Amino acid sequence: MWKIGDRLGGYEPGQFKQRFRMLFIIVSVALSLLVMRLWYLQVIKGDELRQRSENNSVRLRKIKPMRGLIMDEDRRVLVDNQPSFDIVFIPNRTKDIRKVIEKIKALYTERSLKFPALTSPSDRVKPFVPVLLERNISMEKLAVVETHALELPGVVTEVTPVRQYLNGEMTAQIIGFTGEVSREDLDRNIALHLAPGDMIGKFGIEKFLDDHLRGKNGAEQVEVNVAGKEVRSLGRIPAESGDNVVLTINSAIQEAAWTAIGNRAGAVAVLDPRSGAVLALVSSPSFDPNLFNGGISFDDWESLSNDPRHPMENRSISGQYPPGSTYKVVVAAAALEEGLITPETSFYCNGAFKMGDRTFRCWQEKGHGNVNLHRAIVESCDVYFYNLGKMLGVDRIAAYARAFGLGAPLGIDLNREKGGLIPTKQWKLSRLRQSWQMGETISIAIGQGYNLVTPIQLANVYAALANGGTLYRPRLIKQLESSDGHVVKVFQPEKQGVLPVRPENIKIINQALWGVVNEKGGTGYILKRQEQDVCGKTGTSQVIGLPQDEKARKAKRVSADFRDHALFVCFAPYGNPEIVVAVILEHAGHGGAAAAPVARKVIETYFTLKKMTPTQQQAQSAAEIRGIPKP
Amino acid sequence: MIKLDRRLILNFDWTLFILVLIISGIGLLNIYSTGFSLTDFRQTPLYIKQLQWILIGLVGMAVAFFIDYRFLSRHAYIIYGISIVLLLVVFTAGYATRGSQRWIAINGFTFQPSELVKLTIILALAKYFDHHQIGRGYHLTELLIPFTIVIIPFLFILKQPDLGTALVILILFLAMVFFVGLDWRSLLIAGAGGLVLTPIGWYFLKDYQKERILTFFGPERDPLGSGYHIIQSMIAVGSGGVFGKGFLKGSQTQLKFLPEQQTDFVFSVFAEEWGFLGGMILVAMFFSLILWGLKIMNHSRDYPGALIAFGITMLIFWEVFINIGMVLGILPVVGIPLPFLSYGGSSMVVLMTAIGVLMNISVRRFILQS
């Protein structure tokens, strides 16, 4: 023991010098021991332990998680998982992946089967990480690989879940698809703990909610003997299934819109004006998301991405079109609010409007005669709105348009949403370096010129009018549920703003929209129902400016690519609107004739569904589509 | 109590401060690596939480630095008493994870009073031995009060059950007793008593604790059970080789086959990714830290200061030695965190505070006149 010495006489700094030396020795010895042990493990036995960690004895098997299901509003399953057989190579005994691939190719060619082209398989091959060779193989290929197992060392067939898109093209634009994680994604999102071979959402809801849908990889460490046979499991972390997603989409309405639009190019957006819930979102032409299941083939990808009709574009949120006459409600609201007109203010329409040396025509070449605001909307008189445009000026119109939610993305739950374009003087100056021409304002007032809106924006404008002035964020996601049925998150309506329009003015506009459908001479008269409950507005948007002379105008209507886009937006029922439908058909001609029938199908489907008793609905859904029970 | 003295700044112990910052920084990177591969995206990543704990720890350090350690020493029993009360709270309102009740939850943050007790025991023992200097080795009977000081929290913590912390407390007590000096006959009696009591103590251990100690002597005997930790840990460390597999590239770590890898086995993660070179540098840093602590002890201006500095240094030394020894398979697996590297708020905050006390003693040797 150490001496206590002369401590009683008072404390002397440095009196612990002896203890210090002693402790120094103890600490040095102890820590040297650790370093020596570290040396032993890492340097002397390093190679052996490294082998053990990576090579023969211990192998890692990834346990794939079950991706979450996607359901519609009524919990009908839109996307589920089905088993897929994959060929996997484990660089265990043989490390030359190329030889193995050559062998499989040779076996395939004997039976005239094709092996998909791999980009560069030799990269990223680690001794213990399985490499996916081919996904979702046919039974024939499976048989080939299984019967030649002995000639293919390290090749294993595995069963993994693969996405099945039950509605195919109909919901492809909303739901999207998954694909193998790309190298860029791997490098960019290192924090997402993704590994090569993992499937991630690439498009649509699959992409937007990928974090929730994907789930977590599990893993199992198995000990294998020299022959590569599994001896026992050393540890297992189970995979965690992803969350299920319930959308606001109603399959029946979606189907009605999809069928009505047929093979024409265009989009339909259906909203519940009371909450901003998106009931349907159709974009045509579409694509089959199931093509992506086994990794899309090169040919399929080429034809999809080079299709001049752009089937991969979700027109309902990223197609930008001139709003045409559907824009007139915004201009009317602006003029009323600014006190420039009263509902009784009338203008005379003789079919043309002169502005300097330019003549702007009304679509009704004979002219509408003397019209007030109500009739101007009902008959969609262009001259009336040329007058309003001249009075308001482009910037005041733009201010109102922005307050209606135009000119910027609405923030729907999908990627790639476009914002459209609401031009101002400043915009033209900075973007095109030209000053604004008064004549351009005249075109703007009837929704032509630089104006661009997306179908979902258009639906949202009318939803706000329908509900008395509230702008909601359009929502696609109703709720998230864990795989065992617990509700993880319920999404509530989100108010984004209030229209700067007084209730009495909204009422005036809505009455006119009612007239469009229900009054004689209304441009949407075709949609009139017995209940007289639909309000709407037609629109015809010019793809190129109307030629000045009559002959050219006639010729233009012949060529399909230069024909006008047909638009129709409506809501119903009049007193207490529950549904808003916006339809845009590309190059389809006049809105009332081409687009309104599509809207009519949607509205009728909605009210037929509503009239059905709950049991009838259930019976129908049970018969039609597989469903999973409520938790 | 708090005097803002210019000399506090002038003589600030930068060496100690920077050493601790570097070690904690290494720890943070390491935690980032452990949470890298399979974390739950819905939760805050562990490294962010650890960073928060480091920041809170720095506040604790600052507080401990500015309050004169003689004030702490004067009120050591009260501080000790408070920590014991907190320990009692764990029994009534404690929050249990993985079968043991160690945590108190305050506002979403969980706190482990047993970590705090490590520091308060040092303060209490230092005060006791300062007040009872006798100029010769203590007899066993004279150690009854310090023994009581230690045995109360020891039993509580053992009951939680937290074998590792209880062990650290016991080791701290023994170290302090050896430091102040023990009568040689008492030493013999205590040694003999220890030998007799060990089998009885064995009887009180929980099954899993017995299991751990047993498998320490033969880990390969039961590779699926409790030997799994040790084997996996040694494979991880060994596979790092001389230069390591590189940051975020440890396969054992990234594939999550190391259990408790953010907490008690955090060193194996480090050794796998940074190899022998990294491991040696880290051990060298701990060595410097411990030596620096001993130097502060040696230069302390008064007796309690020296005792406190010694206690804190020993706390760090033993935790480092036992933890790394356990990871390397030369000591049995007991739950002791690696200072500044293991994930865990209580340990981090308490150790940072203890470092604050050390710096406090270090700087006041220039201020206090002996």
Short mmCIF file of N, CA, C and O in Angstrom, two decimals, chain A residues 2 19-36, chain B residues 175 282-295 297 309-322:
data_model
loop_
_atom_site.label_atom_id
_atom_site.label_comp_id
_atom_site.label_asym_id
_atom_site.label_seq_id
_atom_site.Cartn_x
_atom_site.Cartn_y
_atom_site.Cartn_z
N TRP A 2 0.24 2.29 -0.53
CA TRP A 2 0.98 3.53 -0.60
C TRP A 2 1.07 4.17 0.78
O TRP A 2 0.22 3.97 1.63
N ARG A 19 1.68 7.91 -6.44
CA ARG A 19 0.44 7.29 -6.94
C ARG A 19 0.30 7.55 -8.43
O ARG A 19 -0.15 6.70 -9.18
N PHE A 20 0.69 8.76 -8.83
CA PHE A 20 0.61 9.12 -10.23
C PHE A 20 1.43 8.14 -11.07
O PHE A 20 0.96 7.62 -12.08
N ARG A 21 2.65 7.86 -10.60
CA ARG A 21 3.52 6.93 -11.34
C ARG A 21 2.90 5.55 -11.41
O ARG A 21 2.83 4.92 -12.45
N MET A 22 2.40 5.13 -10.26
CA MET A 22 1.78 3.80 -10.17
C MET A 22 0.60 3.69 -11.13
O MET A 22 0.47 2.74 -11.90
N LEU A 23 -0.26 4.72 -11.08
CA LEU A 23 -1.44 4.72 -11.93
C LEU A 23 -1.05 4.77 -13.41
O LEU A 23 -1.66 4.12 -14.25
N PHE A 24 -0.02 5.54 -13.68
CA PHE A 24 0.48 5.64 -15.05
C PHE A 24 0.83 4.25 -15.58
O PHE A 24 0.46 3.88 -16.69
N ILE A 25 1.49 3.46 -14.72
CA ILE A 25 1.88 2.12 -15.13
C ILE A 25 0.64 1.24 -15.35
O ILE A 25 0.51 0.57 -16.38
N ILE A 26 -0.28 1.30 -14.39
CA ILE A 26 -1.50 0.47 -14.52
C ILE A 26 -2.24 0.78 -15.80
O ILE A 26 -2.60 -0.09 -16.60
N VAL A 27 -2.47 2.10 -16.02
CA VAL A 27 -3.22 2.51 -17.21
C VAL A 27 -2.48 2.10 -18.48
O VAL A 27 -3.08 1.56 -19.42
N SER A 28 -1.16 2.32 -18.49
CA SER A 28 -0.39 1.96 -19.69
C SER A 28 -0.49 0.48 -19.99
O SER A 28 -0.72 0.08 -21.13
N VAL A 29 -0.34 -0.32 -18.93
CA VAL A 29 -0.39 -1.76 -19.14
C VAL A 29 -1.76 -2.18 -19.66
O VAL A 29 -1.88 -2.92 -20.63
N ALA A 30 -2.79 -1.65 -18.99
CA ALA A 30 -4.15 -2.05 -19.37
C ALA A 30 -4.45 -1.68 -20.81
O ALA A 30 -4.94 -2.50 -21.59
N LEU A 31 -4.14 -0.45 -21.18
CA LEU A 31 -4.47 -0.02 -22.54
C LEU A 31 -3.57 -0.71 -23.58
O LEU A 31 -4.01 -0.99 -24.69
N SER A 32 -2.32 -1.00 -23.19
CA SER A 32 -1.46 -1.75 -24.11
C SER A 32 -2.05 -3.12 -24.38
O SER A 32 -1.98 -3.64 -25.50
N LEU A 33 -2.64 -3.68 -23.32
CA LEU A 33 -3.28 -4.98 -23.46
C LEU A 33 -4.36 -4.91 -24.54
O LEU A 33 -4.48 -5.80 -25.38
N LEU A 34 -5.12 -3.83 -24.49
CA LEU A 34 -6.19 -3.67 -25.48
C LEU A 34 -5.60 -3.57 -26.88
O LEU A 34 -6.09 -4.19 -27.82
N VAL A 35 -4.54 -2.77 -27.01
CA VAL A 35 -3.94 -2.59 -28.34
C VAL A 35 -3.36 -3.91 -28.84
O VAL A 35 -3.48 -4.26 -30.02
N MET A 36 -2.75 -4.67 -27.90
CA MET A 36 -2.20 -5.96 -28.31
C MET A 36 -3.31 -6.90 -28.80
O MET A 36 -3.15 -7.61 -29.79
N ALA B 175 -11.30 1.65 -6.01
CA ALA B 175 -10.20 2.50 -6.45
C ALA B 175 -9.97 3.63 -5.46
O ALA B 175 -8.82 3.93 -5.08
N LEU B 282 -7.64 5.68 -31.48
CA LEU B 282 -8.68 5.96 -30.49
C LEU B 282 -8.22 5.60 -29.09
O LEU B 282 -8.41 6.37 -28.14
N VAL B 283 -7.60 4.43 -28.96
CA VAL B 283 -7.10 4.02 -27.64
C VAL B 283 -6.05 5.04 -27.16
O VAL B 283 -6.03 5.43 -25.99
N ALA B 284 -5.19 5.49 -28.08
CA ALA B 284 -4.18 6.48 -27.71
C ALA B 284 -4.83 7.77 -27.22
O ALA B 284 -4.35 8.41 -26.29
N MET B 285 -5.93 8.13 -27.82
CA MET B 285 -6.62 9.35 -27.38
C MET B 285 -7.19 9.18 -25.99
O MET B 285 -7.12 10.09 -25.15
N PHE B 286 -7.78 8.01 -25.74
CA PHE B 286 -8.27 7.75 -24.39
C PHE B 286 -7.10 7.76 -23.41
O PHE B 286 -7.22 8.27 -22.30
N PHE B 287 -5.99 7.20 -23.83
CA PHE B 287 -4.80 7.17 -22.98
C PHE B 287 -4.40 8.59 -22.61
O PHE B 287 -4.16 8.91 -21.44
N SER B 288 -4.35 9.47 -23.61
CA SER B 288 -3.99 10.86 -23.34
C SER B 288 -4.97 11.50 -22.38
O SER B 288 -4.59 12.23 -21.47
N LEU B 289 -6.24 11.22 -22.61
CA LEU B 289 -7.28 11.80 -21.77
C LEU B 289 -7.10 11.37 -20.32
O LEU B 289 -7.16 12.18 -19.39
N ILE B 290 -6.84 10.07 -20.13
CA ILE B 290 -6.69 9.54 -18.78
C ILE B 290 -5.43 10.12 -18.13
O ILE B 290 -5.45 10.55 -16.97
N LEU B 291 -4.33 10.15 -18.90
CA LEU B 291 -3.10 10.72 -18.34
C LEU B 291 -3.31 12.17 -17.94
O LEU B 291 -2.83 12.63 -16.91
N TRP B 292 -4.03 12.88 -18.78
CA TRP B 292 -4.29 14.29 -18.49
C TRP B 292 -5.08 14.43 -17.19
O TRP B 292 -4.79 15.29 -16.36
N GLY B 293 -6.04 13.53 -17.01
CA GLY B 293 -6.82 13.52 -15.77
C GLY B 293 -5.93 13.26 -14.57
O GLY B 293 -6.04 13.93 -13.53
N LEU B 294 -5.01 12.30 -14.73
CA LEU B 294 -4.10 11.98 -13.61
C LEU B 294 -3.18 13.16 -13.33
O LEU B 294 -2.84 13.44 -12.18
N LYS B 295 -2.78 13.86 -14.38
CA LYS B 295 -1.93 15.04 -14.21
C LYS B 295 -2.67 16.11 -13.42
O LYS B 295 -2.11 16.75 -12.53
N MET B 297 -5.00 15.57 -11.31
CA MET B 297 -5.00 15.07 -9.94
C MET B 297 -3.69 15.43 -9.24
O MET B 297 -3.67 15.96 -8.14
N ALA B 309 -10.64 14.49 -8.94
CA ALA B 309 -9.97 14.29 -10.24
C ALA B 309 -9.61 12.82 -10.43
O ALA B 309 -9.80 12.25 -11.51
N PHE B 310 -9.14 12.21 -9.37
CA PHE B 310 -8.79 10.80 -9.44
C PHE B 310 -10.03 9.95 -9.77
O PHE B 310 -10.01 9.12 -10.67
N GLY B 311 -11.10 10.21 -9.04
CA GLY B 311 -12.33 9.43 -9.22
C GLY B 311 -12.84 9.52 -10.65
O GLY B 311 -13.16 8.51 -11.28
N ILE B 312 -12.89 10.75 -11.16
CA ILE B 312 -13.42 10.93 -12.52
C ILE B 312 -12.53 10.24 -13.54
O ILE B 312 -13.02 9.56 -14.46
N THR B 313 -11.22 10.38 -13.34
CA THR B 313 -10.29 9.74 -14.28
C THR B 313 -10.44 8.22 -14.25
O THR B 313 -10.43 7.56 -15.28
N MET B 314 -10.61 7.70 -13.05
CA MET B 314 -10.79 6.25 -12.92
C MET B 314 -12.09 5.79 -13.57
O MET B 314 -12.15 4.73 -14.19
N LEU B 315 -13.13 6.61 -13.42
CA LEU B 315 -14.41 6.27 -14.04
C LEU B 315 -14.22 6.08 -15.55
O LEU B 315 -14.64 5.08 -16.13
N ILE B 316 -13.54 7.07 -16.16
CA ILE B 316 -13.32 6.99 -17.60
C ILE B 316 -12.43 5.80 -17.95
O ILE B 316 -12.73 5.00 -18.84
N PHE B 317 -11.34 5.64 -17.19
CA PHE B 317 -10.41 4.56 -17.47
C PHE B 317 -11.08 3.19 -17.42
O PHE B 317 -10.96 2.39 -18.35
N TRP B 318 -11.79 2.94 -16.33
CA TRP B 318 -12.38 1.60 -16.19
C TRP B 318 -13.47 1.34 -17.22
O TRP B 318 -13.61 0.23 -17.73
N GLU B 319 -14.24 2.39 -17.51
CA GLU B 319 -15.29 2.18 -18.53
C GLU B 319 -14.67 1.88 -19.88
O GLU B 319 -15.12 1.00 -20.61
N VAL B 320 -13.62 2.62 -20.20
CA VAL B 320 -12.95 2.38 -21.48
C VAL B 320 -12.36 0.97 -21.51
O VAL B 320 -12.56 0.21 -22.46
N PHE B 321 -11.65 0.63 -20.45
CA PHE B 321 -10.97 -0.66 -20.43
C PHE B 321 -11.97 -1.83 -20.48
O PHE B 321 -11.82 -2.75 -21.27
N ILE B 322 -12.99 -1.76 -19.62
CA ILE B 322 -13.94 -2.87 -19.57
C ILE B 322 -14.71 -2.97 -20.88
O ILE B 322 -14.90 -4.05 -21.43
#
